[in-house]
Short mmCIF file of C-alpha atoms and ligand atoms in Angstrom, two decimals:
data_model
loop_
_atom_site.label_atom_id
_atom_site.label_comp_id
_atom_site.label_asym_id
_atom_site.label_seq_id
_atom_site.Cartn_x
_atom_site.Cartn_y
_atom_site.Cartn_z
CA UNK X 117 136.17 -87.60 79.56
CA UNK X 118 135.95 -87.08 83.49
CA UNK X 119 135.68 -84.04 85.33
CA UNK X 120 138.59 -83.60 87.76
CA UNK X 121 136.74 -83.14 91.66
CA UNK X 122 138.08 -81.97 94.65
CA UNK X 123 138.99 -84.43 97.14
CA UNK X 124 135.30 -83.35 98.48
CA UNK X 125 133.93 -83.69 95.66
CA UNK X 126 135.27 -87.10 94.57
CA UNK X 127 133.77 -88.20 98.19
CA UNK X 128 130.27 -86.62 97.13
CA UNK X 129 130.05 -88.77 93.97
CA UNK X 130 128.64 -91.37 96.18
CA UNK X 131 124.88 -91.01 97.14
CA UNK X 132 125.21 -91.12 101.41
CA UNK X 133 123.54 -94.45 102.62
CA UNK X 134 120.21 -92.67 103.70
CA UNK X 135 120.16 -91.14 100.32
CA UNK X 136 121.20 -94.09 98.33
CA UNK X 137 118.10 -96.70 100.38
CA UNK X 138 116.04 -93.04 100.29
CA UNK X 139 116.44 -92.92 96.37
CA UNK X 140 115.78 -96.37 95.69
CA UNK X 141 112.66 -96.17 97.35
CA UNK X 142 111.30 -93.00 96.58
CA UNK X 143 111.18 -93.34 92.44
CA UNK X 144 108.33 -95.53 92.52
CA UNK X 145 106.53 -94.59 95.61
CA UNK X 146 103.00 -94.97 95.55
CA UNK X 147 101.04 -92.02 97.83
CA UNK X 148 98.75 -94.28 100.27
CA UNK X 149 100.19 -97.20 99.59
CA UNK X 150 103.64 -97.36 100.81
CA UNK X 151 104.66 -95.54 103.51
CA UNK X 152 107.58 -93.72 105.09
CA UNK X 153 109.03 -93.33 108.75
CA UNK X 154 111.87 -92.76 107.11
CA UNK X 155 111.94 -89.00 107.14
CA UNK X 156 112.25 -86.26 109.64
CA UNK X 157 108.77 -84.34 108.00
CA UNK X 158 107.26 -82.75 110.67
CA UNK X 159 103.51 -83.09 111.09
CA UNK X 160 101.84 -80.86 108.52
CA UNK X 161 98.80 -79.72 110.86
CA UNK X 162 101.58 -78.18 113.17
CA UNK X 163 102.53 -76.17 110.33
CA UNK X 164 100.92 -72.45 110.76
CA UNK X 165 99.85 -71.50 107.21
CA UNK X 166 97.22 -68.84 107.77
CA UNK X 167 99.37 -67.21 110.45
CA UNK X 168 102.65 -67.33 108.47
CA UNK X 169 100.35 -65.77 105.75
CA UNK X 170 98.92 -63.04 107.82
CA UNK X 171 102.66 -62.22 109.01
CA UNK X 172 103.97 -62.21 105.56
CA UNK X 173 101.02 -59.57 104.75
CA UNK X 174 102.79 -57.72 107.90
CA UNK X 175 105.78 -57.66 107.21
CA UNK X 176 104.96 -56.09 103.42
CA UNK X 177 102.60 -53.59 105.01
CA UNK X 178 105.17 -52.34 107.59
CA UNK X 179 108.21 -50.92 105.83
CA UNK X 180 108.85 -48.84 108.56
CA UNK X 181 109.14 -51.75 111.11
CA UNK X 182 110.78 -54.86 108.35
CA UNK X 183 113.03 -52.88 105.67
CA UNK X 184 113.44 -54.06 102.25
CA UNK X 185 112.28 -57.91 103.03
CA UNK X 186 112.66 -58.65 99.66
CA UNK X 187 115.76 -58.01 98.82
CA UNK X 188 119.56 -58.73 100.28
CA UNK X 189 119.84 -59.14 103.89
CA UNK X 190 122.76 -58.90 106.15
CA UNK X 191 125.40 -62.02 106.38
CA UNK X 192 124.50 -61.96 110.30
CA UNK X 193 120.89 -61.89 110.01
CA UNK X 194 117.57 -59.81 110.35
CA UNK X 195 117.58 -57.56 113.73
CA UNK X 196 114.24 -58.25 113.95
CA UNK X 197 114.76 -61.67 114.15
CA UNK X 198 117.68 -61.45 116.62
CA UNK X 199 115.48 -59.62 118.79
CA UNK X 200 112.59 -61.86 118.28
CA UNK X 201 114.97 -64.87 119.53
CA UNK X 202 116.43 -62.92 122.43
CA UNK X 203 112.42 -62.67 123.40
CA UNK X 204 111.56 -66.24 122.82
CA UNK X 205 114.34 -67.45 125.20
CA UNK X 206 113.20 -65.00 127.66
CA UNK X 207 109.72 -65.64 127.76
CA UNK X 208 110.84 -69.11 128.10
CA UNK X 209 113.29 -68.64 130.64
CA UNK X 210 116.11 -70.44 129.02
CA UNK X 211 118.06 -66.93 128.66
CA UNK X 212 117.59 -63.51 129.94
CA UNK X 213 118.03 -60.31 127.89
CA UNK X 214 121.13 -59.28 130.17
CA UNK X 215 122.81 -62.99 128.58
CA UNK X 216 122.95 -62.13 125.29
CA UNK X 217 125.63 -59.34 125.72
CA UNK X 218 128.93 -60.03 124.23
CA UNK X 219 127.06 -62.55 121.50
CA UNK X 220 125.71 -63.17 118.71
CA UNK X 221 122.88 -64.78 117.20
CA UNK X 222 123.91 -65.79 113.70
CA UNK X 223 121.16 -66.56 111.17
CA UNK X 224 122.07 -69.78 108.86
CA UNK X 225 121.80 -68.74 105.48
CA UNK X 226 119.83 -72.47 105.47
CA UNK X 227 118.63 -73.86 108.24
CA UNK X 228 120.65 -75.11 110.97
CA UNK X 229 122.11 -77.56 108.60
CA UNK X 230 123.97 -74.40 106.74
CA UNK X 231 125.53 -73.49 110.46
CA UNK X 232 126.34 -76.83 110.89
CA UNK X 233 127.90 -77.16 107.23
CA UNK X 234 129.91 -73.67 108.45
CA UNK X 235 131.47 -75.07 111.30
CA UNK X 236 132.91 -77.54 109.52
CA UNK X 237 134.38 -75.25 107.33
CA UNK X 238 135.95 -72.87 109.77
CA UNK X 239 137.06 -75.25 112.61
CA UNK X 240 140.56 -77.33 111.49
CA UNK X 241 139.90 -80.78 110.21
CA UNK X 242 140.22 -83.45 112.98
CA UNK X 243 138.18 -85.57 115.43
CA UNK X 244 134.68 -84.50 116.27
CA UNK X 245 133.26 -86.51 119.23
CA UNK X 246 129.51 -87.01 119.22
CA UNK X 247 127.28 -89.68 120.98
CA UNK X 248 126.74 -93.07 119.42
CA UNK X 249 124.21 -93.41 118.06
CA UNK X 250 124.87 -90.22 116.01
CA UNK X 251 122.79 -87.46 113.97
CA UNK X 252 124.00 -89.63 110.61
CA UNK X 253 123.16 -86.62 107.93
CA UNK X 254 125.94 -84.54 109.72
CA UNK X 255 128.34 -86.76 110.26
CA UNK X 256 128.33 -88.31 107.38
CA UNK X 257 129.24 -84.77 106.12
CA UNK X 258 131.64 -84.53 108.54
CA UNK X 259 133.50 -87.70 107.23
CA UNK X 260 133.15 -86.43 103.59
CA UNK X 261 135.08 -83.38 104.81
CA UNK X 262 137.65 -84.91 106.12
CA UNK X 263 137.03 -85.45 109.79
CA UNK X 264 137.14 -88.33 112.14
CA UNK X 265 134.09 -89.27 113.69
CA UNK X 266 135.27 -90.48 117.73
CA UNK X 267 131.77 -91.60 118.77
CA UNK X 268 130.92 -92.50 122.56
CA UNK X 269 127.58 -94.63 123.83
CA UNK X 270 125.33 -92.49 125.95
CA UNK X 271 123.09 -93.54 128.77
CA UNK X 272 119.54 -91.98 129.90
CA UNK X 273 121.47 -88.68 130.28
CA UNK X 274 123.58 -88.44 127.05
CA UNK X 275 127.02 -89.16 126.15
CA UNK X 276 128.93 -91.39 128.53
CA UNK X 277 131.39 -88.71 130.26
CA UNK X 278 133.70 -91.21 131.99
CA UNK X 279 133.89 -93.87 128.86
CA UNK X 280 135.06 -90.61 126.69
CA UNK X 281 137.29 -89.34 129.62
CA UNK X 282 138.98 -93.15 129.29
CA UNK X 283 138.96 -93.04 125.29
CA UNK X 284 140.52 -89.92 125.68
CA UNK X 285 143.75 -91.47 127.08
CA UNK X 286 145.00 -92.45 123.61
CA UNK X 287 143.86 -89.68 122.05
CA UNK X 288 146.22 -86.32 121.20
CA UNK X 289 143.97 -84.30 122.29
CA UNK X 290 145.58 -81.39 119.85
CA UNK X 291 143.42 -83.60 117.08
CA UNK X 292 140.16 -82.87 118.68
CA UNK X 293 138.42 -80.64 116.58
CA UNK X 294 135.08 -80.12 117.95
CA UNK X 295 132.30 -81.66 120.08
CA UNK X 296 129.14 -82.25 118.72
CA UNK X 297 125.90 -82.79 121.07
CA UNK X 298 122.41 -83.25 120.25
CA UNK X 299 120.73 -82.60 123.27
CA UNK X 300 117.64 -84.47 122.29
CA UNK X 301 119.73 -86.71 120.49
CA UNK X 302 118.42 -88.00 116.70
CA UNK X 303 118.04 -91.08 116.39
CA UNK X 304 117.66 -92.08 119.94
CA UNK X 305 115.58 -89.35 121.47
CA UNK X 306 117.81 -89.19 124.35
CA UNK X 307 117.88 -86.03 126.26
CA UNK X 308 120.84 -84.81 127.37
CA UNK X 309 120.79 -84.16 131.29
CA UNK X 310 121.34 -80.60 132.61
CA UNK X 311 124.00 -82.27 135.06
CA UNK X 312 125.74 -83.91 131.77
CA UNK X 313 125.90 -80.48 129.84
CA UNK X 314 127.87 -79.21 132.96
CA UNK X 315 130.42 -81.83 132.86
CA UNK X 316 130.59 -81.98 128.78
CA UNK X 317 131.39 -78.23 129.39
CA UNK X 318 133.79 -79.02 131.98
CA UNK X 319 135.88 -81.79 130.25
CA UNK X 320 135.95 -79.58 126.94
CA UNK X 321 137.68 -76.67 129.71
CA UNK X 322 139.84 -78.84 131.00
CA UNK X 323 140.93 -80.14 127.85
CA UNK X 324 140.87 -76.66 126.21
CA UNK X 325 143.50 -75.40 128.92
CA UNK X 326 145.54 -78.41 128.88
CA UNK X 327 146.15 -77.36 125.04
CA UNK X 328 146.06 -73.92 125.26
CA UNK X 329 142.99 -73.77 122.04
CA UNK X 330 139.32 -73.90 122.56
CA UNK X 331 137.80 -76.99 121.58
CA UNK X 332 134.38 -76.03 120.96
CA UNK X 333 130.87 -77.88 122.43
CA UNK X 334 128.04 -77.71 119.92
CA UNK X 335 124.74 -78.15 121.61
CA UNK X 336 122.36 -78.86 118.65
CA UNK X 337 119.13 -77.83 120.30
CA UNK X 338 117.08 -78.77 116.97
CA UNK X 339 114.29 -80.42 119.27
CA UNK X 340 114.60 -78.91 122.29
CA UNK X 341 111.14 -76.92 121.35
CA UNK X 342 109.46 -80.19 121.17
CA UNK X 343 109.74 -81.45 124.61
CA UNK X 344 106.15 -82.79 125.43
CA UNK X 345 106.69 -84.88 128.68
CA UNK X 346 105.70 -83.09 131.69
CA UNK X 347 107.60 -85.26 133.55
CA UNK X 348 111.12 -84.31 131.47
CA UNK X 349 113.63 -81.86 132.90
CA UNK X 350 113.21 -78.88 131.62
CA UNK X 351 116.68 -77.90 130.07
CA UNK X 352 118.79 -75.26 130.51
CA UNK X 353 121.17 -73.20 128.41
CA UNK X 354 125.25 -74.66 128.39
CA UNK X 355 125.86 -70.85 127.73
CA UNK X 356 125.11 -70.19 130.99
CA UNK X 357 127.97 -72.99 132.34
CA UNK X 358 130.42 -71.56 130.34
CA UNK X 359 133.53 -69.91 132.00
CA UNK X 360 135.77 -70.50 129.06
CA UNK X 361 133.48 -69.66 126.27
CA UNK X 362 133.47 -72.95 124.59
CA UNK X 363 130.03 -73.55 124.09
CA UNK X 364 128.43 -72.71 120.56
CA UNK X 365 124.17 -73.75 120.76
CA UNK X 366 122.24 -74.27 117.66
CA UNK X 367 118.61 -74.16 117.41
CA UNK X 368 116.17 -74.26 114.65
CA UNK X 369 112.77 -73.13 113.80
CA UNK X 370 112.27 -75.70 111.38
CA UNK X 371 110.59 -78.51 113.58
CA UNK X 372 108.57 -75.93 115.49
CA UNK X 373 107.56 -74.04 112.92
CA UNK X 374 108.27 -74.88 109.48
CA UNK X 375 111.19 -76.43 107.79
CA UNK X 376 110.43 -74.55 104.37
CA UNK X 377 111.28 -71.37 106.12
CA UNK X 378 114.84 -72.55 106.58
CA UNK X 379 115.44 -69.99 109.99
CA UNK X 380 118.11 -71.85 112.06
CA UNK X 381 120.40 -69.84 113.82
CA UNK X 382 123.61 -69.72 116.08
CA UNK X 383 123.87 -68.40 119.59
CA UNK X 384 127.47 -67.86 120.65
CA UNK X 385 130.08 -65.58 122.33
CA UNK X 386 131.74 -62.67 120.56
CA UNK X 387 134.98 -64.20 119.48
CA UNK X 388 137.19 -65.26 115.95
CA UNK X 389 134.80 -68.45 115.70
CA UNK X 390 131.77 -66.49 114.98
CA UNK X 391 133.58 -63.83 112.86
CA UNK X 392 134.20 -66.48 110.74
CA UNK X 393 130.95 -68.08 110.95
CA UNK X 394 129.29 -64.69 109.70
CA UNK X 395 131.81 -64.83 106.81
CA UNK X 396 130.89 -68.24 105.71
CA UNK X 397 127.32 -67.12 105.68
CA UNK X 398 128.00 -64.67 103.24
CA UNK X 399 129.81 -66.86 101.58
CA UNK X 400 127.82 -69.57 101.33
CA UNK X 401 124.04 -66.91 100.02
CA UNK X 402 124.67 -63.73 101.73
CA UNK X 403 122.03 -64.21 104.23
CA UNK X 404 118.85 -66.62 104.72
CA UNK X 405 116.13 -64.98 102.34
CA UNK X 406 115.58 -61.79 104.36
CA UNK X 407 111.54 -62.33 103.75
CA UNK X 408 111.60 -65.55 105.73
CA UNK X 409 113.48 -64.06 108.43
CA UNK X 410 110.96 -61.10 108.60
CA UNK X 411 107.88 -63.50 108.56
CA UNK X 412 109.70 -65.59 111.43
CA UNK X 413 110.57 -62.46 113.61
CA UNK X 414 106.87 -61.48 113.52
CA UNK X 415 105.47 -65.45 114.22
CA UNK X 416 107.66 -65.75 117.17
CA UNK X 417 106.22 -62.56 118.02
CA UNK X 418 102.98 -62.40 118.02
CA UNK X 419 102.16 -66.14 117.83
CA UNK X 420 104.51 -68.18 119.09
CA UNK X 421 103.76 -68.94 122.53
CA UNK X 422 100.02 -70.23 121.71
CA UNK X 423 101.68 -72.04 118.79
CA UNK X 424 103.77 -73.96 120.67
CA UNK X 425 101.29 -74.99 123.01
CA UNK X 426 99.49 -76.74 119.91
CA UNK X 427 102.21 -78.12 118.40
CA UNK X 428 103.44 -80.27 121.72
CA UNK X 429 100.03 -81.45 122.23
CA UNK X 430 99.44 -82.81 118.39
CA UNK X 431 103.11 -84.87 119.41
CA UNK X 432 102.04 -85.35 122.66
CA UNK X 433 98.97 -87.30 121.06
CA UNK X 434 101.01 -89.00 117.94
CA UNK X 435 103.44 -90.19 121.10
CA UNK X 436 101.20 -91.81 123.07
CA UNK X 437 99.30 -93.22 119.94
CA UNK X 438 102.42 -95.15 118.81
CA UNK X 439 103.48 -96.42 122.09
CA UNK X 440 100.40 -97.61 123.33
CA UNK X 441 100.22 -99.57 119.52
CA UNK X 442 104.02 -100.74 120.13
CA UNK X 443 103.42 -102.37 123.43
CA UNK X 444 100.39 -103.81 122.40
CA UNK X 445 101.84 -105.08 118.96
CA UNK X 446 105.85 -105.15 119.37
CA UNK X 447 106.71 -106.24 122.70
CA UNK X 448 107.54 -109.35 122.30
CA UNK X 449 109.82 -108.26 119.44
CA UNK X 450 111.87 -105.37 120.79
CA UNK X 451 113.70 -105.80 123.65
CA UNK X 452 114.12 -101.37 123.91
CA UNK X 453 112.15 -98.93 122.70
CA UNK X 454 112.91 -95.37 123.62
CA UNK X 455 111.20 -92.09 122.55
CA UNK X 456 108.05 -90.33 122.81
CA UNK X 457 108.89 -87.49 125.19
CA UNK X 458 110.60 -85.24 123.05
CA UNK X 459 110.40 -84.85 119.32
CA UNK X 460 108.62 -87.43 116.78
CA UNK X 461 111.39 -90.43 116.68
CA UNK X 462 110.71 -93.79 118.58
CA UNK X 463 114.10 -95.85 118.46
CA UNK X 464 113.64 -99.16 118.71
CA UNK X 465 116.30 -102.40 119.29
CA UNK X 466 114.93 -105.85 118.37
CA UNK X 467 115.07 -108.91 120.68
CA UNK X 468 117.52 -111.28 117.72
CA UNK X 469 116.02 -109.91 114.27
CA UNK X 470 118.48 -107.95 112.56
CA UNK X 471 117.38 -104.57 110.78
CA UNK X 472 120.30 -103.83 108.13
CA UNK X 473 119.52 -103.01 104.40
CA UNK X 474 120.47 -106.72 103.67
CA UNK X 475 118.29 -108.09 106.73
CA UNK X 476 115.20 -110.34 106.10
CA UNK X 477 113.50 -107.42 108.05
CA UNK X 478 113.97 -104.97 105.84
CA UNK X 479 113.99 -107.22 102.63
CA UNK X 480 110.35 -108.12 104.16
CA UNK X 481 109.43 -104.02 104.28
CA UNK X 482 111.20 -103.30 101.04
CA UNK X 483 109.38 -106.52 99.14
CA UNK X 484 112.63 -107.59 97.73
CA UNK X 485 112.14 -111.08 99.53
CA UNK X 486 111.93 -113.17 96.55
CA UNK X 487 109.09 -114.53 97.25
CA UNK X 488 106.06 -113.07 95.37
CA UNK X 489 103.08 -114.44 98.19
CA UNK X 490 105.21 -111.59 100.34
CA UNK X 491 106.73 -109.19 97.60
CA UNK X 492 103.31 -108.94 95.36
CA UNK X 493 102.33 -110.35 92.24
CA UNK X 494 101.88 -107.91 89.37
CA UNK X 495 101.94 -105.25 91.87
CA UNK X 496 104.36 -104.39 94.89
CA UNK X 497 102.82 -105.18 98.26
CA UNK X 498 102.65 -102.25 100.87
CA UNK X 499 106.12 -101.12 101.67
CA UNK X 500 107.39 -98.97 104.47
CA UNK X 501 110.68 -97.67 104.75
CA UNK X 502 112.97 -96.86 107.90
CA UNK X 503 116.01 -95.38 109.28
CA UNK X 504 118.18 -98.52 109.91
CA UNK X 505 120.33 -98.74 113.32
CA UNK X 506 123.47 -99.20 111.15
CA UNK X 507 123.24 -96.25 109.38
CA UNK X 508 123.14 -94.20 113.01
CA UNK X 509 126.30 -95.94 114.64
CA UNK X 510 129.95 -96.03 113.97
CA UNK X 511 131.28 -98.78 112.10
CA UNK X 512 133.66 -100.41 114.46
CA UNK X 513 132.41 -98.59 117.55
CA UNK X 514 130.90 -100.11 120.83
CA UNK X 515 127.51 -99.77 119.30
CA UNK X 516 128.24 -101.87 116.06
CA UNK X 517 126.17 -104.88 116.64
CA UNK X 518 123.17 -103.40 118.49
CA UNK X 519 123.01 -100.94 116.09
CA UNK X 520 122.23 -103.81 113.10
CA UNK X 521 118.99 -104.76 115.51
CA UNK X 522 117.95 -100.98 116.10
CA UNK X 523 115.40 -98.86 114.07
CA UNK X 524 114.18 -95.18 114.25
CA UNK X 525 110.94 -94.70 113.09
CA UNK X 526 109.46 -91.28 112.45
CA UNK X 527 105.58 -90.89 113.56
CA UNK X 528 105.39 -86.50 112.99
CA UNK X 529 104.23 -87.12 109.54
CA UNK X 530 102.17 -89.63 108.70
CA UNK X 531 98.21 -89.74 110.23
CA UNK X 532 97.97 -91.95 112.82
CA UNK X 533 95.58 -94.69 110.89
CA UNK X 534 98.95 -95.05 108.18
CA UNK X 535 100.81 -95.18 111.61
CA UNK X 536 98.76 -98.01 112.41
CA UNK X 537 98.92 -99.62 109.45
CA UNK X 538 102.93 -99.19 110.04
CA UNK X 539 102.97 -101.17 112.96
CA UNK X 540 101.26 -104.09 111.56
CA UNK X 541 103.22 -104.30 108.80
CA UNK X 542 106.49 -104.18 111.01
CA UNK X 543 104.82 -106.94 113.01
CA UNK X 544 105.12 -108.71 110.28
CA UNK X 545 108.06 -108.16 109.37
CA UNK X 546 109.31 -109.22 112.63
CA UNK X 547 107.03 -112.32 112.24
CA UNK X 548 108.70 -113.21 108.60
CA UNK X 549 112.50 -112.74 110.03
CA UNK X 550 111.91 -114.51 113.28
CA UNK X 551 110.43 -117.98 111.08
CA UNK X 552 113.43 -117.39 109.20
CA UNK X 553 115.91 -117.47 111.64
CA UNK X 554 114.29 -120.21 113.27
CA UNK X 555 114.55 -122.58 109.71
C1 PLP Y 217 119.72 -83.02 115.02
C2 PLP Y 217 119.34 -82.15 113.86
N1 PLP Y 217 120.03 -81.02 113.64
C3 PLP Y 217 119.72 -80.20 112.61
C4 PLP Y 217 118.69 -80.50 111.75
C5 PLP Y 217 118.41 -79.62 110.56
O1 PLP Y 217 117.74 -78.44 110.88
P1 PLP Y 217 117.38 -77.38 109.76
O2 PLP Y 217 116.09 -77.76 109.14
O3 PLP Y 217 117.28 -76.07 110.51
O4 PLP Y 217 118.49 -77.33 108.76
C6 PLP Y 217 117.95 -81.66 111.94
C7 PLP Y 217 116.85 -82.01 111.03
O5 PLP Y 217 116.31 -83.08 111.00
C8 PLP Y 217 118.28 -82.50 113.03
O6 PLP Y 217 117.62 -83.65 113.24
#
């Protein structure tokens, strides 16, 4: 007998398409062997163990200063950690204290993913218009729950304002539901321009008056931290080109930090949407684990700024490790190759191999060839697994068939002599599809 789902939950039976390649992979995955740039693991020497230990000691020997970290916290979050944000950004510059009034910084009861997950939830079904290529995890969500995905090619500053402003034309703009931005956009790395934020603000205002309802702009700002390039713009806050109130920014401290803490939050103005947003926290686990949020307040604190400093020049150094192994073993393969300014992705779009789950590219990289010289004998040869280009773009979009020759390899995990191993190995692979082709 059969259970009987929600529509949402009939639409979950199926593993996603990361998970599903993910899964088959990851059963029989042999630890320095095979390797994966599949994943968004951040490097695990930027992680600050002995510092998140001596804050968690803190924040148990200060009652006075973090109350009752063990137990329930508030659907809103930890004040300390509110006020430990509001510091960050102005140390930073990005906001000053006198911008936060008339918001709030909401705490994700798990990770930015959970505010993400929330605003789908409170914000009517309909389309959500991102960049292509998108942030797959989330809209893949999206599409489970119901919403249209209207996706848009960007250029070296983000989204491409005037090909949406066209699409827009046939669009009832009463359907939009939301906007969705990654400002260092994953998979491509692209960083959204300061000059782009203004006009994304300024179409979703126009657009917003013409229908009388504020269609929101969600900056994800998950990698802003991790902006290594001196030479990149440093970026400032869409809050601040906001006359409307339509912007919503979400940041995380996963990639900066540590994902395992799970501390993403919401910064946004006072209003119904982030009423509800607190709600759905509480909803969803009363609060992020108020422990975590107490041992967060007191890194960004006390160690944050040196922190930082470390963590951008480890991913500084992965960068230019990759690249400089990319042009010297890749170049005559890939006719783009963007990344390694901000965060730990290099995107990639081969010349004529194709990089689809059923390519000879990634049949090579899985071993699932046929061939046992190139698959292995009684063993599997080295595999390596990747995000494939398809999985990032929208079906029928503009984007469809470049995206089936793109590929966005992670480097923030692995050391740098697997990554090297890694780029022979997709050498090869690019050797092996090319002869094939060519038959
Ligand atoms: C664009 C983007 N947003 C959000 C997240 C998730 O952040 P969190 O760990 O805070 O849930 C990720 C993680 O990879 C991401 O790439």
């Amino acid at each position: 007998m059969n259970f009987h789902l929600s529509t949402f939950g009939t639409k979950s039976l199926q593993a996603s398409p990361v998970n599903a390649m993910t899964a088959a992979f990851s059963h029989d995955f042999r630890e320095g062997i095979d390797i994966n740039l599949g994943v968004g693991y951040v490097n695990d020497e930027t992680i600050p163990q002995e510092k998140l230990l001596a804050c968690f000691a803190q924040v148990l020997q200060q009652p006075q200063v973090y109350r009752n970290p063990l137990n329930y916290g508030a659907a809103e979050g930890s004040r300390n950690l509110q006020a430990a944000i509001t510091q960050y950004y102005s140390n930073n510059g990005i906001l000053h204290k006198a911008d936060f009034e008339n918001k709030n910084i909401i705490i994700g009861a798990n990770g930015a993913t959970s505010i993400l997950d929330a605003l789908a939830d409170v914000l009517p079904q309909g389309i959500v218009i991102t960049a292509d290529p998108f942030y797959y995890i989330y809209t893949e969500t999206l599409e489970r729950k119901g919403f249209t995905i209207l996706a848009i090619p960007e250029d070296e500053e983000g989204i491409d304002v005037n090909m949406l402003r066209e699409k827009l034309q046939n669009v009832d703009i009463q359907n939009i539901s939301f906007f969705y931005i990654v400002t260092i956009n994953n998979p491509s790395t692209t960083q959204t321009s300061n000059a782009r934020k203004r006009e994304i603000v300024q179409l979703a205002t126009e657009l917003s008056k013409q229908r009388a309802t504020i269609i929101p702009v969600v900056f994800d700002k998950a990698y802003e931290d991790l902006i290594y390039d001196p030479q990149s713009e440093i970026p400032q806050s869409a809050l601040l080109l906001d006359e409307l109130q339509v912007v919503v920014e979400v940041g995380t401290l996963s990639k900066i930090i540590a994902p395992a803490l799970r501390i993403g939050y919401a910064i946004t103005h006072r209003s119904d949407l982030s009423a509800a947003l607190i709600q759905r926290m509480s909803d969803i686990g009363f609060s992020a684990p108020l422990i975590n949020q107490e041992i967060a307040a007191c890194f960004l604190q006390q160690y944050m700024h040196a922190h930082r400093a470390q963590v951008l020049e480890i991913y500084r150094n992965k960068a230019k490790f990759i690249c400089d192994l990319i042009r010297t073993h890749l170049a005559e393969y890939v006719e783009d190759c963007v990344g390694g300014k901000a965060s730990f992705y290099m995107y990639l779009t081969a010349k004529n191999v194709e990089t689809h789950t059923k390519s000879d590219f990634y049949k090579f990289l899985s071993r699932t060839t046929g061939v046992a010289e190139i698959d292995g004998f009684s063993e599997k040869n080295p595999r390596l697994i990747y995000i494939p280009g398809e999985m990032c773009v929208h079906k029928q979009g503009f984007m469809t068939e470049k995206g089936g020759r793109q590929l966005r390899i992670s480097f923030g995990f692995e050391q740098n002599a697997t990554i090297e191993r890694a780029i022979f190995l997709l050498r090869d692979a690019f050797v092996y599809a090319s002869q094939i082709r060519h038959r």
